[in-house]
Tab-separated table of C-alpha atoms in Angstrom:
chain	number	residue	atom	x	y	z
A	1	UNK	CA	63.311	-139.099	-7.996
A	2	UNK	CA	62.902	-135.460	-8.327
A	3	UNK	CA	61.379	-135.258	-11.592
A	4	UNK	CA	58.893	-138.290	-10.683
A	5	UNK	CA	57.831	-135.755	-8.135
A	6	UNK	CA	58.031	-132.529	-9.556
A	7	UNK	CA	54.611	-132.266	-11.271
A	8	UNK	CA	52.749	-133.525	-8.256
A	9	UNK	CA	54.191	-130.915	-5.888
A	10	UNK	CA	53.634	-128.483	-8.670
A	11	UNK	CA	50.034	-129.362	-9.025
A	12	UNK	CA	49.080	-129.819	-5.788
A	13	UNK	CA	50.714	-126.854	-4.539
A	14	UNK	CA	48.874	-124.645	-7.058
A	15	UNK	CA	45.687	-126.547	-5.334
A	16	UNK	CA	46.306	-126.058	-2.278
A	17	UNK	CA	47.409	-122.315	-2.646
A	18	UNK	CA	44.077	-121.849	-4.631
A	19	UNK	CA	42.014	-123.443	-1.178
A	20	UNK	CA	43.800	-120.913	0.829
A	21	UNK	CA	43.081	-118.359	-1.074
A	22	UNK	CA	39.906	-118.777	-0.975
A	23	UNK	CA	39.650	-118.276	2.588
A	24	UNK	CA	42.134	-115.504	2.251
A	25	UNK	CA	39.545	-113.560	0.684
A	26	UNK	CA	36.288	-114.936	2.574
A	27	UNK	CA	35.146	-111.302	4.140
A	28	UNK	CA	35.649	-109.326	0.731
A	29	UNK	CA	32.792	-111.262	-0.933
A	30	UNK	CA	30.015	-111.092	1.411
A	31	UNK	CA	30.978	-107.469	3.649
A	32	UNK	CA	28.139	-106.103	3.225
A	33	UNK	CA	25.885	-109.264	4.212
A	34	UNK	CA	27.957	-108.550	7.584
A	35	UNK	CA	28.049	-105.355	7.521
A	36	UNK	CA	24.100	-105.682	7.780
A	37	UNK	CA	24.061	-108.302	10.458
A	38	UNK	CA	26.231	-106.967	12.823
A	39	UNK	CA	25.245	-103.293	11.928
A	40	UNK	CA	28.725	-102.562	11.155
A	41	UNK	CA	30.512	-98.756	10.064
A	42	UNK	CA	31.673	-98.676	6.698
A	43	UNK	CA	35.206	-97.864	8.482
A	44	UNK	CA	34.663	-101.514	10.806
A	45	UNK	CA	33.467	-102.621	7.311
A	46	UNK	CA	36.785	-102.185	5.646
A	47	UNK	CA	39.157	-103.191	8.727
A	48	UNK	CA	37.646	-106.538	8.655
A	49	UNK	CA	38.595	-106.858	4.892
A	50	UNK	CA	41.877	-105.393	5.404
A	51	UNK	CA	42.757	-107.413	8.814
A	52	UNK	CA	43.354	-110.722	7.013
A	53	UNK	CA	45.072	-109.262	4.087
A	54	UNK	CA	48.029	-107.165	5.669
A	55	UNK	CA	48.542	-109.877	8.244
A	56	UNK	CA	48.838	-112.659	5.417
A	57	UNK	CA	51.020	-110.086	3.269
A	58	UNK	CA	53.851	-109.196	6.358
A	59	UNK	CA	54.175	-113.063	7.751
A	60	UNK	CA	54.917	-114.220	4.324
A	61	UNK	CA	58.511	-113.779	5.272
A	62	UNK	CA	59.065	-115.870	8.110
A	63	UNK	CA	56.608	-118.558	6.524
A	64	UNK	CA	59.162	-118.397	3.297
A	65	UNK	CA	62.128	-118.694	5.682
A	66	UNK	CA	60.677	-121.391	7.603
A	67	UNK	CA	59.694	-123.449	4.124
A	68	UNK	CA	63.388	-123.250	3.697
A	69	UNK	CA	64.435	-124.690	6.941
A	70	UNK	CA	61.514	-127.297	8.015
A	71	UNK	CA	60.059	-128.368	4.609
A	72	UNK	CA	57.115	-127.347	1.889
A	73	UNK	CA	54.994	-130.609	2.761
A	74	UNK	CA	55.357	-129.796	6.841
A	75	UNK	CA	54.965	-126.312	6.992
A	76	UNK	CA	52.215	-125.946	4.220
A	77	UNK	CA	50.069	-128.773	5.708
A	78	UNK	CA	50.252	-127.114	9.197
A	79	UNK	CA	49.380	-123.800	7.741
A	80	UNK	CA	45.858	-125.123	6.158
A	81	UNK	CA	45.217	-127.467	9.444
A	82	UNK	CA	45.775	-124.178	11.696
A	83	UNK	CA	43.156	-122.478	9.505
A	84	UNK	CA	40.437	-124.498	10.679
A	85	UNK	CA	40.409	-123.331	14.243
A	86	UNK	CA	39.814	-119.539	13.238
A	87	UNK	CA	37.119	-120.297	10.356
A	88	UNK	CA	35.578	-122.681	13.182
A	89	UNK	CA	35.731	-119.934	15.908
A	90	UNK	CA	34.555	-117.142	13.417
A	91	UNK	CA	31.386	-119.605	12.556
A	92	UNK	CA	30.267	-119.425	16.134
A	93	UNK	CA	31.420	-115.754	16.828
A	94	UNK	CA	28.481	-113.318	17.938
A	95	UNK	CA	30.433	-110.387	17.977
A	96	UNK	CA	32.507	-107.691	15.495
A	97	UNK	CA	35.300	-108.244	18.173
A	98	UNK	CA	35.812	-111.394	17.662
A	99	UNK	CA	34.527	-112.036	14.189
A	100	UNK	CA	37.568	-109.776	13.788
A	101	UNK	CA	39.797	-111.507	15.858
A	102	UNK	CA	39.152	-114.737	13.935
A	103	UNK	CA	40.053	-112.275	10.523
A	104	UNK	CA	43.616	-111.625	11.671
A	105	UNK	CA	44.056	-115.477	12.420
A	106	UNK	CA	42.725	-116.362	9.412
A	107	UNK	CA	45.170	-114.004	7.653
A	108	UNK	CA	47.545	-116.679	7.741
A	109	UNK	CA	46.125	-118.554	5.003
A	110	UNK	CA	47.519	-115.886	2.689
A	111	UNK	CA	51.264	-116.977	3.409
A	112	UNK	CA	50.446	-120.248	1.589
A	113	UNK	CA	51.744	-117.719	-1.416
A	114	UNK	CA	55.463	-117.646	-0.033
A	115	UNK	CA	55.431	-120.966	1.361
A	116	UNK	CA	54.048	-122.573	-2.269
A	117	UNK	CA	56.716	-120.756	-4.661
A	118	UNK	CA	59.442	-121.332	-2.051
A	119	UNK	CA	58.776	-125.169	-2.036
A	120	UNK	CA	58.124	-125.337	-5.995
A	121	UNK	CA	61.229	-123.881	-6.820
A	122	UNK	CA	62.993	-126.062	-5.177
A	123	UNK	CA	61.779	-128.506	-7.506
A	124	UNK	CA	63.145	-127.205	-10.710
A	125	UNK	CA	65.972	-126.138	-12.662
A	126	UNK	CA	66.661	-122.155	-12.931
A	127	UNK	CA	66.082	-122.286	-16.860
A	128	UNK	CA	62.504	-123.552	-16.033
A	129	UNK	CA	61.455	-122.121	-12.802
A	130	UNK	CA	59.882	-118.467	-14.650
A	131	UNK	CA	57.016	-120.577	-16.529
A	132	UNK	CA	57.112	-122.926	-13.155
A	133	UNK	CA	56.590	-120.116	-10.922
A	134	UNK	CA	53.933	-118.418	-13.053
A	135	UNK	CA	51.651	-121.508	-13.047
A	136	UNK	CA	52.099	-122.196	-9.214
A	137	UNK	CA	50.993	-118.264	-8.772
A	138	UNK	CA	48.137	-119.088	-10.542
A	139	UNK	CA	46.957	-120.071	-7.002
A	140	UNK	CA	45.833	-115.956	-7.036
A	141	UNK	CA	42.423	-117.606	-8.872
A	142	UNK	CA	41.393	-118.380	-5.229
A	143	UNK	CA	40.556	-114.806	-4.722
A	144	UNK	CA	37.681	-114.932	-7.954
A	145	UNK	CA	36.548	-118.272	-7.031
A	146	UNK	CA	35.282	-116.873	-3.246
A	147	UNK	CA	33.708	-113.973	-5.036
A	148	UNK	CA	31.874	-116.532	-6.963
A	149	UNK	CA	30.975	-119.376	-4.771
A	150	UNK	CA	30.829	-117.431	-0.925
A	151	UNK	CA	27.644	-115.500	-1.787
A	152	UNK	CA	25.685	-118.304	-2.858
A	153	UNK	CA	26.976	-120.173	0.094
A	154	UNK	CA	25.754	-117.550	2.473
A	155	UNK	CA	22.219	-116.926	0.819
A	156	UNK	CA	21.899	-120.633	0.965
A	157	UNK	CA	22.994	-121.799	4.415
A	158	UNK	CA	24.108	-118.221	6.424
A	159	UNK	CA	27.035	-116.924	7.600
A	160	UNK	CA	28.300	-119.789	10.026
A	161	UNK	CA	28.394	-122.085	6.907
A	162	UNK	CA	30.132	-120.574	4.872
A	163	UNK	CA	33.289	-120.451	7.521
A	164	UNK	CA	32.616	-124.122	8.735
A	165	UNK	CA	32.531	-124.969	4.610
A	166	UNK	CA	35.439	-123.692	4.426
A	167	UNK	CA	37.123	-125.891	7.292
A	168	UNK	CA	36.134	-128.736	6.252
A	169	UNK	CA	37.392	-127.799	2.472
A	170	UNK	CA	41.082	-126.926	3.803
A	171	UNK	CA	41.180	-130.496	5.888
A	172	UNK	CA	40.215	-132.421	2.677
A	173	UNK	CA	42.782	-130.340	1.093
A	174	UNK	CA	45.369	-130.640	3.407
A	175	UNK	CA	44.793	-134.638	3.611
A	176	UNK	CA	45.227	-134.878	-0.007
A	177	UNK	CA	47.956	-132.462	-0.380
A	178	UNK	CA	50.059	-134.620	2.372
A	179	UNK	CA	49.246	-137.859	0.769
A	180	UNK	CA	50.533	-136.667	-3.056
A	181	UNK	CA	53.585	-134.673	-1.753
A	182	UNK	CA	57.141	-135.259	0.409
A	183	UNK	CA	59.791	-133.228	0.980
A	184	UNK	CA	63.413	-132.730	-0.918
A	185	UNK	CA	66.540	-133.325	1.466
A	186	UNK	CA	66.634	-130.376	3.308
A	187	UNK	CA	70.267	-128.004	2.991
A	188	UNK	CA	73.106	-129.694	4.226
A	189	UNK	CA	73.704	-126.238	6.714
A	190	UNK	CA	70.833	-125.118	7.643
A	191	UNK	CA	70.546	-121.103	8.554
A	192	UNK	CA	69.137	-119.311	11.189
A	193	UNK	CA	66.257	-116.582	10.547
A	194	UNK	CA	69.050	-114.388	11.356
A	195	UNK	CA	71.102	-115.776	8.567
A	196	UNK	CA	68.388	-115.847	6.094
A	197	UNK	CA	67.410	-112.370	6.889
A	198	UNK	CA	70.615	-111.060	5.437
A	199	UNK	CA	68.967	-110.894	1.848
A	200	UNK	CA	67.573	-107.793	3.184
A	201	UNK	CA	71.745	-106.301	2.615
A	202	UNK	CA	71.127	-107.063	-1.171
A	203	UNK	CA	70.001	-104.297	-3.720
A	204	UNK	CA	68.281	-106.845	-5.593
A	205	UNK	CA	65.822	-107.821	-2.862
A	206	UNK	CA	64.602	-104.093	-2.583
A	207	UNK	CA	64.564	-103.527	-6.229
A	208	UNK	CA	62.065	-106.469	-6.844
A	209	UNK	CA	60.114	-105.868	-3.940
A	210	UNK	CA	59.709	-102.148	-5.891
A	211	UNK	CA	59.109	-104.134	-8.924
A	212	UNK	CA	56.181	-106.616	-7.287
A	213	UNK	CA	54.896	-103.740	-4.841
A	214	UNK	CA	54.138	-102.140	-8.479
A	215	UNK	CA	52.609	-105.197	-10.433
A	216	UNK	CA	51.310	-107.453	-7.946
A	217	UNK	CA	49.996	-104.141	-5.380
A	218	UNK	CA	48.179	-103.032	-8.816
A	219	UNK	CA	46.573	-106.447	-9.613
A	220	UNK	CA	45.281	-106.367	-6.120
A	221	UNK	CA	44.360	-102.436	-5.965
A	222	UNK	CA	42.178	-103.027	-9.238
A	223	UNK	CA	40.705	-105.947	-7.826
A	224	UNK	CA	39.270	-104.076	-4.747
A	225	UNK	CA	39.161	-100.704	-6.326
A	226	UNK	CA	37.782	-101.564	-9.859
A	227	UNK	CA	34.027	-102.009	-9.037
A	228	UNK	CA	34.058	-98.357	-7.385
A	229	UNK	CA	35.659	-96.795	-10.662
A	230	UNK	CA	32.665	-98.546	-12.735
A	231	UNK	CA	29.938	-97.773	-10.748
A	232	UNK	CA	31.348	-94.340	-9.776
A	233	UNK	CA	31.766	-93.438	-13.647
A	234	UNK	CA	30.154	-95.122	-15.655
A	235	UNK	CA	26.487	-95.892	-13.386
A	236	UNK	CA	27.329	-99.935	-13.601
A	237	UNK	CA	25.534	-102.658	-11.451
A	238	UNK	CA	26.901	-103.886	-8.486
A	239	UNK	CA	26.838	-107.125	-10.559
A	240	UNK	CA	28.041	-105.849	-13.951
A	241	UNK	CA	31.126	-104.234	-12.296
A	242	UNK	CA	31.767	-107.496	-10.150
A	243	UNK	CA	31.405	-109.358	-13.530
A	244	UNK	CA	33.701	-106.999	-15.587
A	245	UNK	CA	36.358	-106.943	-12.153
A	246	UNK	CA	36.122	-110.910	-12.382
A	247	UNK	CA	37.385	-110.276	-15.979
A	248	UNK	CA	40.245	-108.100	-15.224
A	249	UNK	CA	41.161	-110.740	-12.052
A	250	UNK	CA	41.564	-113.731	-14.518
A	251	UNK	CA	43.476	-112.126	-17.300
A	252	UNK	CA	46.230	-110.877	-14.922
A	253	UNK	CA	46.199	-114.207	-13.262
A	254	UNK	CA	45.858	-116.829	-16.841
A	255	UNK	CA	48.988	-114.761	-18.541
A	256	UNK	CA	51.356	-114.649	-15.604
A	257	UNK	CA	52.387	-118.266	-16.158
A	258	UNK	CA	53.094	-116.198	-19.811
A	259	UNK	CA	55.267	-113.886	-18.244
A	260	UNK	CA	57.531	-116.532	-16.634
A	261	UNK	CA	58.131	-118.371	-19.850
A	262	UNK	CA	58.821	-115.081	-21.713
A	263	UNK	CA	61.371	-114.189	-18.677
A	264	UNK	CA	62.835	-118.145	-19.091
A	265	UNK	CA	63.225	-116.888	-23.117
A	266	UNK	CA	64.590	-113.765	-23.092
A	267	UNK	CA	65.191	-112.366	-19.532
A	268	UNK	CA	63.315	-111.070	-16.723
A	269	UNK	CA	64.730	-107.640	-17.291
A	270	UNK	CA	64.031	-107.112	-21.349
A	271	UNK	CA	60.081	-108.240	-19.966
A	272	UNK	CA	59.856	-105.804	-17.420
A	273	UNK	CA	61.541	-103.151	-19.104
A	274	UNK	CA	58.116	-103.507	-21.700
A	275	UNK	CA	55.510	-104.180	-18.355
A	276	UNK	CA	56.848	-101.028	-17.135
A	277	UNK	CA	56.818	-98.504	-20.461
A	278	UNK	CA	53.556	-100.573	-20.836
A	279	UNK	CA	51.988	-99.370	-17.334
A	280	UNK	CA	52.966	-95.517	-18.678
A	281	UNK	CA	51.038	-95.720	-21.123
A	282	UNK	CA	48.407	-97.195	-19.769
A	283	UNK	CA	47.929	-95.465	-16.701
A	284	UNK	CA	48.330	-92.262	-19.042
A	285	UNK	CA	45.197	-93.423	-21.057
A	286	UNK	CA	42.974	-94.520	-18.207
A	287	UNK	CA	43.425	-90.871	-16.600
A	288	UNK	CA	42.603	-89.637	-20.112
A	289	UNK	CA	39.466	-91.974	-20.461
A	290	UNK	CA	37.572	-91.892	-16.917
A	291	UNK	CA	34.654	-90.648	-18.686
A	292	UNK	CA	34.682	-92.662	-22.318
A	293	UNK	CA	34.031	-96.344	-21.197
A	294	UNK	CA	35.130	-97.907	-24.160
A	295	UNK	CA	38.574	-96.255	-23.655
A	296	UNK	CA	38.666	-96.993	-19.840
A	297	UNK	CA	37.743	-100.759	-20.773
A	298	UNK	CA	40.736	-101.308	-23.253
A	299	UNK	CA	43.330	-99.506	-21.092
A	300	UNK	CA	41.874	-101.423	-17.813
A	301	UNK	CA	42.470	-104.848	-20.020
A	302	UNK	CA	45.732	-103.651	-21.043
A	303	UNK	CA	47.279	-103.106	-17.795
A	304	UNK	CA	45.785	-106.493	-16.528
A	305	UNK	CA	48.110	-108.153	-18.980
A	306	UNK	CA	50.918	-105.856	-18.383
A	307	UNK	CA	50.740	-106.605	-14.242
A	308	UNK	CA	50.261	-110.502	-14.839
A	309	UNK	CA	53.193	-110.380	-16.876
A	310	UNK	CA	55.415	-108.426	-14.731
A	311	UNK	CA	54.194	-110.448	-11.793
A	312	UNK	CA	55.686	-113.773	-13.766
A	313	UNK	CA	58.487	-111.901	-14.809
A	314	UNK	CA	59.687	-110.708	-11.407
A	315	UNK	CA	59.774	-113.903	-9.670
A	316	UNK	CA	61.676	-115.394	-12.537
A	317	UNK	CA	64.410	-113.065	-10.523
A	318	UNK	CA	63.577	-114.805	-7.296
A	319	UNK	CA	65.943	-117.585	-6.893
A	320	UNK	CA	68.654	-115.343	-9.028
A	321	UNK	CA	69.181	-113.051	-6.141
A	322	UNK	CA	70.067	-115.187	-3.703
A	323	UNK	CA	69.551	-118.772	-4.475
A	324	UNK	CA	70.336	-120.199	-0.655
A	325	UNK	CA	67.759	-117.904	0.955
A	326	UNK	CA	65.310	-118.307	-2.004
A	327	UNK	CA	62.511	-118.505	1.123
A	328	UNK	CA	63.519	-114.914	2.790
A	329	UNK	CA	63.404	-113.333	-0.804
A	330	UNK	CA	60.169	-114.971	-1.609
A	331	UNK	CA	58.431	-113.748	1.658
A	332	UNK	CA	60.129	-110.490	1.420
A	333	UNK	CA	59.009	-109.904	-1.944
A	334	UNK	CA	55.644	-111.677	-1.816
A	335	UNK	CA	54.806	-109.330	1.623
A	336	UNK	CA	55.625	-105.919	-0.233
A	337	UNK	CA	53.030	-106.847	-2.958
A	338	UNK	CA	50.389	-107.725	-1.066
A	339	UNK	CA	51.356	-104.583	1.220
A	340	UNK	CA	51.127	-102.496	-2.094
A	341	UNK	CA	47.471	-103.878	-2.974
A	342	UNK	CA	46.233	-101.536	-0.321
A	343	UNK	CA	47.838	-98.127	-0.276
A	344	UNK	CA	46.900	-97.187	-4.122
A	345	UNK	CA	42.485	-97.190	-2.888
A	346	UNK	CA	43.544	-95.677	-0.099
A	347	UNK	CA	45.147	-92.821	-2.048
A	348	UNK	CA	42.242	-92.862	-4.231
A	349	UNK	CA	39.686	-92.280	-1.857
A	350	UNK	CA	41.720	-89.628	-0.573
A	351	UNK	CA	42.102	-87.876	-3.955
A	352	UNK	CA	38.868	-88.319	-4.899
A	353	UNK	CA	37.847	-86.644	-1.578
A	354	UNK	CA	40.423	-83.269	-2.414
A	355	UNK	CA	39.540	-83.456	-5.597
A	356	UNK	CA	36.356	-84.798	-6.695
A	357	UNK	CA	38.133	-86.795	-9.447
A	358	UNK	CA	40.913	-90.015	-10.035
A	359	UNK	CA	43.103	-88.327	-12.552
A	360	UNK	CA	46.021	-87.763	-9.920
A	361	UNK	CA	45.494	-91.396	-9.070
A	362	UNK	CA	46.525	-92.186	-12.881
A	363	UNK	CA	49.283	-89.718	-12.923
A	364	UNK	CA	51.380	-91.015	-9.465
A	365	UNK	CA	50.670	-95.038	-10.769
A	366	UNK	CA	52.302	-93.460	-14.230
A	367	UNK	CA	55.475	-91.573	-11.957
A	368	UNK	CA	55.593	-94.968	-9.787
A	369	UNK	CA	56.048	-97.075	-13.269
A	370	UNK	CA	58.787	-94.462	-14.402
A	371	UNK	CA	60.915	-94.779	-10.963
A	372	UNK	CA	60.280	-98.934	-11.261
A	373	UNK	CA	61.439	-98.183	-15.227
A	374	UNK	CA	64.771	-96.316	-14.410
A	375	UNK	CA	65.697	-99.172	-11.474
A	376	UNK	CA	65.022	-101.980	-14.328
A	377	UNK	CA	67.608	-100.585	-16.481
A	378	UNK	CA	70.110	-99.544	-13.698
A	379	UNK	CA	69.788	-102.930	-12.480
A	380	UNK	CA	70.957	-104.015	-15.817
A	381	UNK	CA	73.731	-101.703	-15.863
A	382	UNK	CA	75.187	-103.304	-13.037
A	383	UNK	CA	74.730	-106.860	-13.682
A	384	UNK	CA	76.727	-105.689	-16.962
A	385	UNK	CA	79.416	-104.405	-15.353
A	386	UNK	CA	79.638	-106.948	-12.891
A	387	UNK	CA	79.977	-109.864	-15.648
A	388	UNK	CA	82.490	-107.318	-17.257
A	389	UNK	CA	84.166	-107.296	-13.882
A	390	UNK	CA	84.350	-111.410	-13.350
A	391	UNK	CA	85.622	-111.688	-16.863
């Protein structure tokens, strides 16, 4: 019975992830339109971007512990069918205040990341579940299909349809989702949050929240940051850096399903022991190319690849750290790289502010890389001895 139903709650998982993020990422697309219309500060600009983002980040790990005790099919559907009441609300909202009020609730749709790899992996086998994992995440293509689609949508109709487009989307969604989907048994002892929160005791949960906070924060710094580097440097369009971003967004997101298989193959640590000497070197040639575009291009490219493999590679770990709680480690791990996507343009701004230039930008990603390097292989080290020990 569980293979009969494997592929459809892989599939429609990835689906449904992909619909959430979509809204996940509704106010990143069109800021500025409301930034105009409700004659916003660049400051209540960027909270309104960031309010949905951190909230959906930090309540990934109760929605992965709750996937673990209630269900995938439950908890996801009532995730997407609460999203309609804030993307409803925000269509009729008049105000910042509440506009931004609606952007915290709709935050929520970005724990459809923990709550789809918790209830995949259930799914499947260990030996399969790095290639399994890497095609549910491919869910992230949510984000570049609102930058696409959301403008058009509010040239076309205005602002309140493209929330109420949206609702109506995630209810079709949702109807289909619950339809093609059911739920596995659920554990025959069934923990508390207290109980599940006890991953948080483990070394390995810390180290791969480094790992992710690394990869996964980078694929989402880029994505925000990227269009400010190329029209900062290099004089670029507002479309021909959104273009060339939209580039960088689906090669990290295509080869992560790349990095899961390679992590099935040959081990998640041998891959991210070459993401992270990768990401040196990379992060060593951008700083040395910020004014040669050619350069910054390939290096740019480079490291896209590098973080959608490491992103594959690390959740390959996932269930290997604790495969009871597989829910808390998710959310736990999923949470510190979405918190990570939004300190590194932070920095930036700041350094470019002290400065006048990114260089030291490059250089601390490059030192980061190095720390997540040295905690790959002392990880190993210890899983070595441990074996050595059980033997």
């Amino acid at each position: 019975m569980r293979q009969n139903g494997s592929a459809l709650a892989l599939g429609l998982s990835t689906m449904a992830m992909m619909a959430s993020f979509v809204i996940w990422s509704v106010f990143s697309p069109i800021a500025g339109q409301i930034q105009e219309l409700y004659h916003l500060s660049t400051i209540q600009k960027s909270v309104l971007i960031a309010a949905p983002v951190l909230l959906g980040s930090v309540l990934r790990i109760p929605m992965g512990i709750y996937t673990d005790r209630f269900g995938g099919k439950r908890v996801f559907a009532a995730t997407m069918l609460f999203l309609v009441i804030p993307l409803f609300l925000a269509g009729w909202a008049h105000s910042y205040w509440l506009l931004l009020l609606c952007a915290v609730f709709i935050g929520m749709a970005g724990t459809t990341f923990a709550i789809s790899l918790t209830y995949v992996s259930r799914w499947f086998p260990p030996e399969r579940q790095g290639l399994v994992l890497g095609l549910a995440g491919l869910g992230n293509l949510g984000g570049a299909a609102a930058s696409y689609t959301l403008p058009f949508v509010f040239n076309s109709y205005g602002l309140q349809w493209v929330f109420w487009s949206l609702a109506i989307m995630i209810v079709i969604v949702t109807i289909i989702f619950s339809i093609g989907t059911r739920d596995l048994p659920p554990p025959a002892k069934v923990k508390t949050f207290k109980q599940s929160m006890i991953v948080l005791k483990e070394r390995s949960t810390w180290y791969l929240s480094i790992f992710y906070f690394l990869t996964f924060g980078g694929f989402v710094a880029f994505g925000a940051y990227l269009p400010t580097f190329l029209k900062d440097l290099f004089q670029l369009s507002a479309t021909d850096a959104g273009m060339k971003t939209a580039g960088f967004v689906l090669i990290a997101t295509l080869i992560r399903p790349l990095g899961g298989y390679m992590a099935d193959r040959i081990g998640s640590r041998r891959v991210l022991t070459a993401v992270f000497a990768g990401i040196i070197i990379t992060s060593l040639a951008m700083a040395a190319t910020l004014h040669q575009f050619a350069g910054f291009s390939v290096s740019c490219l480079a490291a896209a690849a590098l973080l959608g493999v490491g992103n594959g590679a690390v959740f390959k770990m996932v269930p290997e750290v604790s495969a009871g709680n597989t829910g808390a480690v998710t959310g736990i791990v999923g949470a510190a790289g979405g918190v990570g996507g939004f300190f590194p343009p932070i920095v930036l701004g700041i350094i470019k502010d002290l400065t006048g230039a990114y260089t030291l930008g490059f250089v601390m990603l490059m030192l980061f890389a190095c720390v997540c390097l040295w905690l790959n292989q002392a990880t190993k080290r210890m899983a070595i001895a441990k074996q050595s020990a059980a033997a």
